[in-house]
Short mmCIF file of C-alpha atoms in Angstrom, two decimals:
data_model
loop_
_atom_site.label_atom_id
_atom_site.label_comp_id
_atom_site.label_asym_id
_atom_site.label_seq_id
_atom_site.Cartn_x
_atom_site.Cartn_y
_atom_site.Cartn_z
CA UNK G 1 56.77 -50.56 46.95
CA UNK G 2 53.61 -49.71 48.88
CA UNK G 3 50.71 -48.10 46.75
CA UNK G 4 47.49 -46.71 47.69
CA UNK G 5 44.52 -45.99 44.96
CA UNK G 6 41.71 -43.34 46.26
CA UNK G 7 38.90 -43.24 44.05
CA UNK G 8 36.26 -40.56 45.32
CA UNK G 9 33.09 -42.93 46.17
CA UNK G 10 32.01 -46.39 45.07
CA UNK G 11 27.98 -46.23 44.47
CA UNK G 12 27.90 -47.95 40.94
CA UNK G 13 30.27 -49.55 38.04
CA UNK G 14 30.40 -46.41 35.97
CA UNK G 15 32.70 -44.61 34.33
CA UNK G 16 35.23 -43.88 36.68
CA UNK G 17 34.80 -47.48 38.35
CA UNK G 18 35.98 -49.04 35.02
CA UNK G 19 39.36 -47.06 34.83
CA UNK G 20 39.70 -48.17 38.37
CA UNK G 21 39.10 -51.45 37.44
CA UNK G 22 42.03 -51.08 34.61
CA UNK G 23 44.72 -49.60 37.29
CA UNK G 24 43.67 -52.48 39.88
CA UNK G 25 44.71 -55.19 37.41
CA UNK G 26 48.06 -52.70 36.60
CA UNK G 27 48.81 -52.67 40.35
CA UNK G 28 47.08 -55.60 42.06
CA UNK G 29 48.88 -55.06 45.76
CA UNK G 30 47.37 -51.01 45.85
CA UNK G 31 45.66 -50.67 48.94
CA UNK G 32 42.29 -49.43 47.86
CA UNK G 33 40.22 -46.01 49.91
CA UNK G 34 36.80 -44.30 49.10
CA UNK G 35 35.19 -41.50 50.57
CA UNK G 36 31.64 -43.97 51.30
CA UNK G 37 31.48 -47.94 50.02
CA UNK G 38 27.51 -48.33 49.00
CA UNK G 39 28.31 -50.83 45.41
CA UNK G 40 25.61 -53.64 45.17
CA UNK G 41 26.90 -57.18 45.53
CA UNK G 42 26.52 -57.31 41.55
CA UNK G 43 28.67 -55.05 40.97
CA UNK G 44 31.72 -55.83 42.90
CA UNK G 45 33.18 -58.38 41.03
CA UNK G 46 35.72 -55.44 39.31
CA UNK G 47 37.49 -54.89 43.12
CA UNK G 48 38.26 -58.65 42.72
CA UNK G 49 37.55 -58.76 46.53
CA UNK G 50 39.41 -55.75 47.96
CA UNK G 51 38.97 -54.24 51.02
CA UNK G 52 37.88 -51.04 50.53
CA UNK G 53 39.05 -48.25 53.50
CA UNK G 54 36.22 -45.98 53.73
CA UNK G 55 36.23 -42.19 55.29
CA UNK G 56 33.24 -41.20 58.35
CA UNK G 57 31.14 -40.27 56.07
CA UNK G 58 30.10 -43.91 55.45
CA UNK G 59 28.50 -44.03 58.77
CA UNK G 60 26.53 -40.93 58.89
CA UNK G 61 22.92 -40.81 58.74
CA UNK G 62 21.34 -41.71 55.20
CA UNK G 63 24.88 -42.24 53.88
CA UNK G 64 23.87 -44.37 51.39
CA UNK G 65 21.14 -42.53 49.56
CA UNK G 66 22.54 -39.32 50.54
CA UNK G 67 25.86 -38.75 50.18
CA UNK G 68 26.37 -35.87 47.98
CA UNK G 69 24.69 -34.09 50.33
CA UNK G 70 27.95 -34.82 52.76
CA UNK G 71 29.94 -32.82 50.30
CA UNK G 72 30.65 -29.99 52.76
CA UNK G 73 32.44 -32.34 54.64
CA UNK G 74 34.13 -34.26 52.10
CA UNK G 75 37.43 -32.30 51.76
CA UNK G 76 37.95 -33.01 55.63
CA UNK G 77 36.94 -37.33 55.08
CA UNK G 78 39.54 -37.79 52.59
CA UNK G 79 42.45 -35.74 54.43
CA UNK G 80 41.98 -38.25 57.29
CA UNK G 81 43.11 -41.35 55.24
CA UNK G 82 46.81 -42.06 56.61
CA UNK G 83 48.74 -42.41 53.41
CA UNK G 84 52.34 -41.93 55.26
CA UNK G 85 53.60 -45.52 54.75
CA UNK G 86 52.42 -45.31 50.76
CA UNK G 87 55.47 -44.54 47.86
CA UNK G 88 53.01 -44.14 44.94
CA UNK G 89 49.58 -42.35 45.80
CA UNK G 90 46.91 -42.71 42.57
CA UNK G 91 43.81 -40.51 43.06
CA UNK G 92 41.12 -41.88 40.81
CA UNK G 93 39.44 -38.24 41.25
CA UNK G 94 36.18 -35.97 39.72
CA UNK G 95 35.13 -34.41 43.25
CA UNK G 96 37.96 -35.06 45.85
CA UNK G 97 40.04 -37.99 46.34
CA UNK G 98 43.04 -35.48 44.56
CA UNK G 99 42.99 -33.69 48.34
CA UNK G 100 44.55 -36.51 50.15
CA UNK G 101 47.55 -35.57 52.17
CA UNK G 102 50.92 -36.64 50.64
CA UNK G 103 54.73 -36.02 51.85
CA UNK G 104 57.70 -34.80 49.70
CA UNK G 105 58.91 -38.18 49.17
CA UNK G 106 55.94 -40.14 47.98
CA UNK G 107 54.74 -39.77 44.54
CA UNK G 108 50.98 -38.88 43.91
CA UNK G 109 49.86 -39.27 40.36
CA UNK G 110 46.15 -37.93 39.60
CA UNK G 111 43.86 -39.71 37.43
CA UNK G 112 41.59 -36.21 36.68
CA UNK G 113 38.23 -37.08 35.19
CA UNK G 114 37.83 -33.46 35.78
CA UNK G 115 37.90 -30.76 38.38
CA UNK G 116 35.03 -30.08 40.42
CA UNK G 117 32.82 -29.60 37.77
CA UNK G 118 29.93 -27.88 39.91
CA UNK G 119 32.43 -26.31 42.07
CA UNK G 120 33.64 -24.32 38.65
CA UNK G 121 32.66 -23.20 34.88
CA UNK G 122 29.24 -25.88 35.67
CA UNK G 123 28.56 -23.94 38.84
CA UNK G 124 25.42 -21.67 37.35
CA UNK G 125 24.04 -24.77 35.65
CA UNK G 126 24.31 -26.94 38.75
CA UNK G 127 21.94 -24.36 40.78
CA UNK G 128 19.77 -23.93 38.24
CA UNK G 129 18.81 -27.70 37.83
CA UNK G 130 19.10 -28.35 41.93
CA UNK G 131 16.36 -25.35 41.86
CA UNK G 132 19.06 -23.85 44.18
CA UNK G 133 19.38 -20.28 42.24
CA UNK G 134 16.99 -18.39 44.61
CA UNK G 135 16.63 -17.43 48.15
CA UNK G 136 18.89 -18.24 51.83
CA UNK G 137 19.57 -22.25 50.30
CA UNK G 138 20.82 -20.84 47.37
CA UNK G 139 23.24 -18.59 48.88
CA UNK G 140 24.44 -21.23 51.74
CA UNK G 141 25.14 -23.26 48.38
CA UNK G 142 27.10 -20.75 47.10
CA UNK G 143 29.52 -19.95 49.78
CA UNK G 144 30.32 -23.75 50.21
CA UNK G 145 30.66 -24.44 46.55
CA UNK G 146 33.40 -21.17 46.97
CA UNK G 147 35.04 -22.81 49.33
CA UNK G 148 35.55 -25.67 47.76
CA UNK G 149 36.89 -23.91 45.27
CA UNK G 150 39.66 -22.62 47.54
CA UNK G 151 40.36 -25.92 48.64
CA UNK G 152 40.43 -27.54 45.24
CA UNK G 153 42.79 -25.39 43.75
CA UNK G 154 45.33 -25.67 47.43
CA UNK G 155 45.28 -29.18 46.74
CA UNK G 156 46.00 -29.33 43.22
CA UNK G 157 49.87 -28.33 44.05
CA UNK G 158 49.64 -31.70 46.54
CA UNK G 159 49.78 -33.51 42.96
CA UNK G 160 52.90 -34.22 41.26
CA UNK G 161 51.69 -35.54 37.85
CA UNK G 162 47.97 -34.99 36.64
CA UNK G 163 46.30 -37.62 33.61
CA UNK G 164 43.41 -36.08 31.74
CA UNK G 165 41.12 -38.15 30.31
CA UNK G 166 40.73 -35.95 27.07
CA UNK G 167 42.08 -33.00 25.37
CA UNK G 168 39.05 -30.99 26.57
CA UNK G 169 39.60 -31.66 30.30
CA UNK G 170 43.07 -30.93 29.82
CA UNK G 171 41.94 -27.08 29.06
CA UNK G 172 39.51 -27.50 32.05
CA UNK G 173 42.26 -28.61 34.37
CA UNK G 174 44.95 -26.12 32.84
CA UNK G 175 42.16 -23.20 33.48
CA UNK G 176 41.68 -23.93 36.69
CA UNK G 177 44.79 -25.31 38.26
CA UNK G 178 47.04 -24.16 36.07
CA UNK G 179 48.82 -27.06 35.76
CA UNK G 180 49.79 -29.58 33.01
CA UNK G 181 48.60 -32.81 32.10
CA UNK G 182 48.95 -35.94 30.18
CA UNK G 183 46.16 -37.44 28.15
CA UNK G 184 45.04 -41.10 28.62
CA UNK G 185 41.93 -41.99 27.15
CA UNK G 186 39.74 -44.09 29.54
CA UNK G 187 38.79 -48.12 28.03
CA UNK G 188 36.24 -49.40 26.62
CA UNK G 189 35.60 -53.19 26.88
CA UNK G 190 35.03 -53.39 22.37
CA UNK G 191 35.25 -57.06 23.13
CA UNK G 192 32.10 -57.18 24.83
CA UNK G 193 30.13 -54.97 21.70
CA UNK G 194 30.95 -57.02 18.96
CA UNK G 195 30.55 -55.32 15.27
CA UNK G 196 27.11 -55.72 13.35
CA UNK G 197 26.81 -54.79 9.79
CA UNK G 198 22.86 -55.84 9.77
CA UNK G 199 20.76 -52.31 10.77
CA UNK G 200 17.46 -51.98 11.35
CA UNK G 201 15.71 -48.75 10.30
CA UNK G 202 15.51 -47.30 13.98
CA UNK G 203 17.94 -44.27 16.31
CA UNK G 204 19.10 -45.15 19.82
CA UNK G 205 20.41 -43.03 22.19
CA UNK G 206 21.20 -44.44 25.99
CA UNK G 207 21.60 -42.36 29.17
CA UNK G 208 20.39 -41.63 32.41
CA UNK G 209 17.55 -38.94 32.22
CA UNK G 210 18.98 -35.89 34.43
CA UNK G 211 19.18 -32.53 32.50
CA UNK G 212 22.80 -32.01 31.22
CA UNK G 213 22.03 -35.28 29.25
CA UNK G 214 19.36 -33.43 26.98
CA UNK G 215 17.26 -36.86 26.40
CA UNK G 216 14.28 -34.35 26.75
CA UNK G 217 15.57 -32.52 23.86
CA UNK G 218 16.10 -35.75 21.73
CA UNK G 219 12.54 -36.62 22.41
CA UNK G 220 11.36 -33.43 20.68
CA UNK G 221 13.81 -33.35 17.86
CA UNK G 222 12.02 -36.78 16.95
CA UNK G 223 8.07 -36.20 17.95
CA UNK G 224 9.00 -33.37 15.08
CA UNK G 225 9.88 -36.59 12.95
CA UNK G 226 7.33 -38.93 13.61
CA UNK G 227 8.32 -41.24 10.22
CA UNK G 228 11.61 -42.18 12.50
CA UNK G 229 11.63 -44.29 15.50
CA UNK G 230 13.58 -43.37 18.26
CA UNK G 231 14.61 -45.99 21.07
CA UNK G 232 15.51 -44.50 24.88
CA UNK G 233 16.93 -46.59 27.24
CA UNK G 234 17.86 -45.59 30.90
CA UNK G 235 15.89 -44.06 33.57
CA UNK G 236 16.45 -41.09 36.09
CA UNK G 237 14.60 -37.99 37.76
CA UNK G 238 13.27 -36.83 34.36
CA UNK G 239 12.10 -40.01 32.85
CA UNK G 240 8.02 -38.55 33.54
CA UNK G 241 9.03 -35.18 32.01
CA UNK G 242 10.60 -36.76 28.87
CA UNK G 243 7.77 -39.11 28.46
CA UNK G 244 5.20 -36.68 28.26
CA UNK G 245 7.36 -34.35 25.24
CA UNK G 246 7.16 -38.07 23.23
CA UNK G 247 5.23 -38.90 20.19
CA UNK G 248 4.09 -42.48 19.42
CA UNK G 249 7.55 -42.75 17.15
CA UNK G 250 9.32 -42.90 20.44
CA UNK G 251 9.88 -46.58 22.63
CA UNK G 252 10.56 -46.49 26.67
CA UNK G 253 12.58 -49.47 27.60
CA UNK G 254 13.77 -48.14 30.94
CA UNK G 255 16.54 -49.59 32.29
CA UNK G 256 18.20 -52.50 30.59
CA UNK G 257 20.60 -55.16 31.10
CA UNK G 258 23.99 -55.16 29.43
CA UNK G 259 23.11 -58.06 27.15
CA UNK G 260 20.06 -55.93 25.87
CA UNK G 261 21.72 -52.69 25.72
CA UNK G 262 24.27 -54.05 23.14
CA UNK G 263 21.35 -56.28 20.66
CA UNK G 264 19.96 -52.51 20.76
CA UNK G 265 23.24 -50.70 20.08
CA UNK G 266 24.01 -53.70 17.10
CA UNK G 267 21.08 -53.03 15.06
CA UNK G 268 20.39 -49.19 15.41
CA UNK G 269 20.65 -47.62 12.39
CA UNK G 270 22.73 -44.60 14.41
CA UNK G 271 23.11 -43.69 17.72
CA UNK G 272 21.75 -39.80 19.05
CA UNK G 273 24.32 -38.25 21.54
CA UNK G 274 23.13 -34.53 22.67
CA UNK G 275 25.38 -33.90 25.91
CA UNK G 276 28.43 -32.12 26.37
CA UNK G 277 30.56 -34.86 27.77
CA UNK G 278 34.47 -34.58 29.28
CA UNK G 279 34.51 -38.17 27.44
CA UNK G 280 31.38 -40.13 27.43
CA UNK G 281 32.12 -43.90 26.68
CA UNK G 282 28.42 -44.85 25.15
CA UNK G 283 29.31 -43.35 21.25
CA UNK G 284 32.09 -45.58 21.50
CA UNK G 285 30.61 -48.58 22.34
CA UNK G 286 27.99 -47.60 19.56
CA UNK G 287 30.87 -47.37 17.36
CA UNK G 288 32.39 -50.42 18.25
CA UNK G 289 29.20 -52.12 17.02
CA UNK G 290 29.43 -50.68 14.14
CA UNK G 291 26.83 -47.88 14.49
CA UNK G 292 27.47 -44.33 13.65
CA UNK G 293 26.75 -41.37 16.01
CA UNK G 294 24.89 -38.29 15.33
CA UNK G 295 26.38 -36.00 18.50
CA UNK G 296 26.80 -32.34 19.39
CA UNK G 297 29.90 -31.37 18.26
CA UNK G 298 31.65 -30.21 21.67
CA UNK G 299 33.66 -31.67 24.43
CA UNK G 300 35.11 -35.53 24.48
CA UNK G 301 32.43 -36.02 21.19
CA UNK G 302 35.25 -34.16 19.22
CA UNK G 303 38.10 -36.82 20.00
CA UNK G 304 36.12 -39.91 19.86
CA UNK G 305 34.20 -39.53 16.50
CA UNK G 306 35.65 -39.27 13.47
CA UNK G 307 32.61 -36.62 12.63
CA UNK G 308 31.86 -34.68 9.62
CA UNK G 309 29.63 -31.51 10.23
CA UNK G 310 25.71 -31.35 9.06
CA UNK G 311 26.81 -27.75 7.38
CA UNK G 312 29.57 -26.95 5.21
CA UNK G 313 30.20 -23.89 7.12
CA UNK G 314 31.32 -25.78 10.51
CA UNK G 315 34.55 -26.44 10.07
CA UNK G 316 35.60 -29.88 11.37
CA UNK G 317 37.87 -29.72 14.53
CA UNK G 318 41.08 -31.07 14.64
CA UNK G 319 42.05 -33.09 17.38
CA UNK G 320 45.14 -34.45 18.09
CA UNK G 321 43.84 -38.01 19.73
CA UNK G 322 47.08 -39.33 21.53
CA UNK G 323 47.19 -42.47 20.12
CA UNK G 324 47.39 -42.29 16.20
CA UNK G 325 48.34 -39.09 15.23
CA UNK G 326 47.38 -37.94 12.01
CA UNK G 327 45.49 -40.96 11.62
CA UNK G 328 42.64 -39.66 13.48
CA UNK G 329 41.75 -37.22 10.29
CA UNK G 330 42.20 -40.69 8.05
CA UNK G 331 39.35 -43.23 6.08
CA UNK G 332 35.44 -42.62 6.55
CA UNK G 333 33.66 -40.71 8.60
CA UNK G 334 31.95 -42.50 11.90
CA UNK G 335 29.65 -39.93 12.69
CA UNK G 336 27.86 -36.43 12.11
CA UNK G 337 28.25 -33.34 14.59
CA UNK G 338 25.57 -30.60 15.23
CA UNK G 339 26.55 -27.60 16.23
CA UNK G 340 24.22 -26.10 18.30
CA UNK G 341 22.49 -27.33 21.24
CA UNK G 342 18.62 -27.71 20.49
CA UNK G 343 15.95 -29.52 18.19
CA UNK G 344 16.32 -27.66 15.02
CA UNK G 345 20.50 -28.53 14.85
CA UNK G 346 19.57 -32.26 16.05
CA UNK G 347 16.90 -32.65 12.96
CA UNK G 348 19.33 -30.90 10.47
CA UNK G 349 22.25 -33.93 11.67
CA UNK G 350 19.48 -36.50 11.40
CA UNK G 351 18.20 -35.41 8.02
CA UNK G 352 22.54 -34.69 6.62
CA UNK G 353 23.04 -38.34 8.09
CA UNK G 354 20.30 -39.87 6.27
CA UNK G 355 21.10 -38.24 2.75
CA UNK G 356 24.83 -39.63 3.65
CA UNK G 357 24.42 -42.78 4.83
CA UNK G 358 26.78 -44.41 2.20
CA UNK G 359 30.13 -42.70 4.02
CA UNK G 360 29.50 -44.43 7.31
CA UNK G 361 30.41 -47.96 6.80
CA UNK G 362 30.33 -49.86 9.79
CA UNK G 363 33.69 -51.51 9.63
CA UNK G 364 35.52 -47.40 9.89
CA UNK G 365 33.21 -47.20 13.12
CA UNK G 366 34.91 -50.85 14.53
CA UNK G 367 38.20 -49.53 13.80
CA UNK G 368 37.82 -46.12 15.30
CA UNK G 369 36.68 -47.79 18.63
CA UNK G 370 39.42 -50.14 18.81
CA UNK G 371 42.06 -46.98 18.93
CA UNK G 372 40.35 -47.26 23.15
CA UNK G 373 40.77 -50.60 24.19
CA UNK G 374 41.48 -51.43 27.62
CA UNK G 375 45.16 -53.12 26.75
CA UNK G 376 46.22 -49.76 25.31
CA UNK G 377 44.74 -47.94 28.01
CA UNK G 378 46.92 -50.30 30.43
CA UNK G 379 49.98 -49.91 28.63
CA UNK G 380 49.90 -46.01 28.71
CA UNK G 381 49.10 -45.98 32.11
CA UNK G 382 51.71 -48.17 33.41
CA UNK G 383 54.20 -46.75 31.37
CA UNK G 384 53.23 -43.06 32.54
CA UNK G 385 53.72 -43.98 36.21
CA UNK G 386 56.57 -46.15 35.55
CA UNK G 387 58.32 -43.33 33.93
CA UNK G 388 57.42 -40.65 36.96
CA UNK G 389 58.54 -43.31 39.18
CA UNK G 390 61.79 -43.65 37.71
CA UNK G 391 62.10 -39.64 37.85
CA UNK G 392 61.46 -39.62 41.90
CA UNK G 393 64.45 -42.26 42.48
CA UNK G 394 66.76 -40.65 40.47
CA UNK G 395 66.50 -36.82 40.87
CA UNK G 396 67.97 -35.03 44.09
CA UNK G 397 65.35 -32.90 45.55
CA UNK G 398 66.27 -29.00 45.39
CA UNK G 399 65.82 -26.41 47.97
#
């Protein structure tokens, strides 16, 4: 059996690149295509020296450093990858690699992270913060981002099985495809963030500064507290912007290595999470140090923390996690949600978390992380396409 793995772009190990790292070790003879091929030597190690088939788009000008810009174009790249001789397609997909062309008797099987989400319900959001909301740019941004839209939702009936990476992008890809999925959680590597039960008195939060994140609103909650000290690491566009909201309670580090990231993540007394996230892998590997996280109580936060609300009035969301059942509604809290998005719900979590530190032990926040391990994540996966695989040999095709 031939198979073929399409995974939108390779610019950095993110995410994304560490589920395709899990179905490269399921299926180690998939042939492996990306719409542009720009990963650092560093950072390569995961492909365990695969060729990567790239679309034209990797030799257009400023490719590198500008490739989101190539968008527009996009759609066409990845329907020129000649998947004919392929049985089992895999699209490893956020943007577009879910367009490629596929025949009636191959199987394609969509890893969704989630459907365009600037093309769709993050359209308004995306324009604002690209300062594209005004004037003949903004309107040229609009008509393409519409037609991707057409195109995205075509090429969702080119997919024969979709995987959602949480319940929440399950509704996403439901509202806007229509379509049916399967939830998989994405892995986290616990064995690399090993448990610490020694805390220092000190928050953490980790991301790269660009709006959606809300770093810049995590930066005020705590110049408003300036008896707690915060720690950011990461960098990005807004890193000047956040900087100059911060009070002296607040430490810089920047960018940081893996090794330093996870001393930090060890010893934090709780770790601040204020984005709306389809998944978002960082509270977990907070948790599976043994640190609890204070997060806003929407998207992929709501599956991965077993959180208790800073007011009684909020009731807690059930989730139904995949993997444990009722479990996940079992033992001691690992974390505390806010409900709304701004700095008087963030200092309200803070302050409930702090008056409750006693219910998160951080043994419960271990064992919650270990319910995403990259061995179950492996299992389910292989099973899943085993399963549909078995379905395509052994059902006639109706007309």
């Amino acid at each position: 059996m031939r198979i073929a793995i399409v995974h939108d772009w390779l610019i950095t190990y993110a995410g994304a690149e560490r589920v395709l790292e899990q179905m490269l070790l399921c299926y180690s003879q998939a042939d492996l295509f990306s719409i542009v091929d720009f990963l650092p030597a560093g950072q390569r190690s995961f492909l365990n020296n695969k060729t990567v088939s790239t679309s034209f788009i990797q030799k257009l000008p400023f490719a590198k450093s500008k490739y989101r810009q190539y968008l527009p174009l996009m759609p066409l790249a990845v329907e020129q990858f000649d998947l004919s001789n392929y049985d089992l397609i895999i699209s490893s997909s956020h943007a577009v690699a879910k367009g490629v062309l596929t025949g009636p008797d191959q199987m394609h099987i969509c890893m969704c992270y989630s459907p365009i989400r600037y093309s769709w319900d993050l359209q308004h959001q995306y324009l604002k913060e690209s300062f594209l909301n005004k004037g003949i740019k903004s309107w040229f941004a609009r008509w393409m981002l519409h037609r991707i839209r057409l195109w995205d939702h075509r090429t969702s009936n080119g997919v024969d099985s979709f995987i959602s990476i949480s319940e929440f992008i399950k509704k996403r890809i439901w509202k806007v495809y229509r379509r049916e999925s399967t939830v998989i959680y994405p892995p986290v590597d616990i064995s690399y963030y090993n448990l610490s039960e020694n805390k220092e008195d000190c928050y953490l939060t980790v991301s790269r500064m660009v709006p959606y994140k809300r770093i810049d609103m995590i930066a005020e909650a705590f110049a408003q507290m300036p008896e707690k000290k915060l720690v950011i690491i990461g960098d990005g566009p807004d890193y000047k912007k956040i900087v100059s909201k911060a009070g002296k309670n607040i430490v810089f580090l920047g960018f940081q290595s893996g090794e330093v990231l996870r001393a930090y993540m060890q010893r934090s007394r709780a770790f601040i999470y204020a984005a709306e996230e389809d998944f978002g892998i960082t509270p977990l590997e907070a948790q599976a140090c043994g640190t609890p996280v204070i997060a806003f109580g929407k998207g992929g936060a709501l599956e991965t923390i077993k959180g208790i609300w800073d007011k009684p009035e909020y009731s807690k969301q059930k989730v139904d996690d995949g993997l444990s059942g009722s479990e996940f509604d079992k033992g001691l809290p690992t974390g505390v949600f806010f409900k709304e998005q701004n700095v008087k719900s963030l200092i309200s979590a803070v302050n409930f978390f702090e008056s409750n530190q006693e219910k998160f032990l951080p043994v419960e926040c271990r064992k919650n992380a270990e319910r995403f391990s990259p061995n179950r994540f492996k299992s389910q996966f292989k099973n899943f396409v085993d399963q549909h695989l078995k379905k395509l040999r052994t059902e006639p095709i109706l007309y």
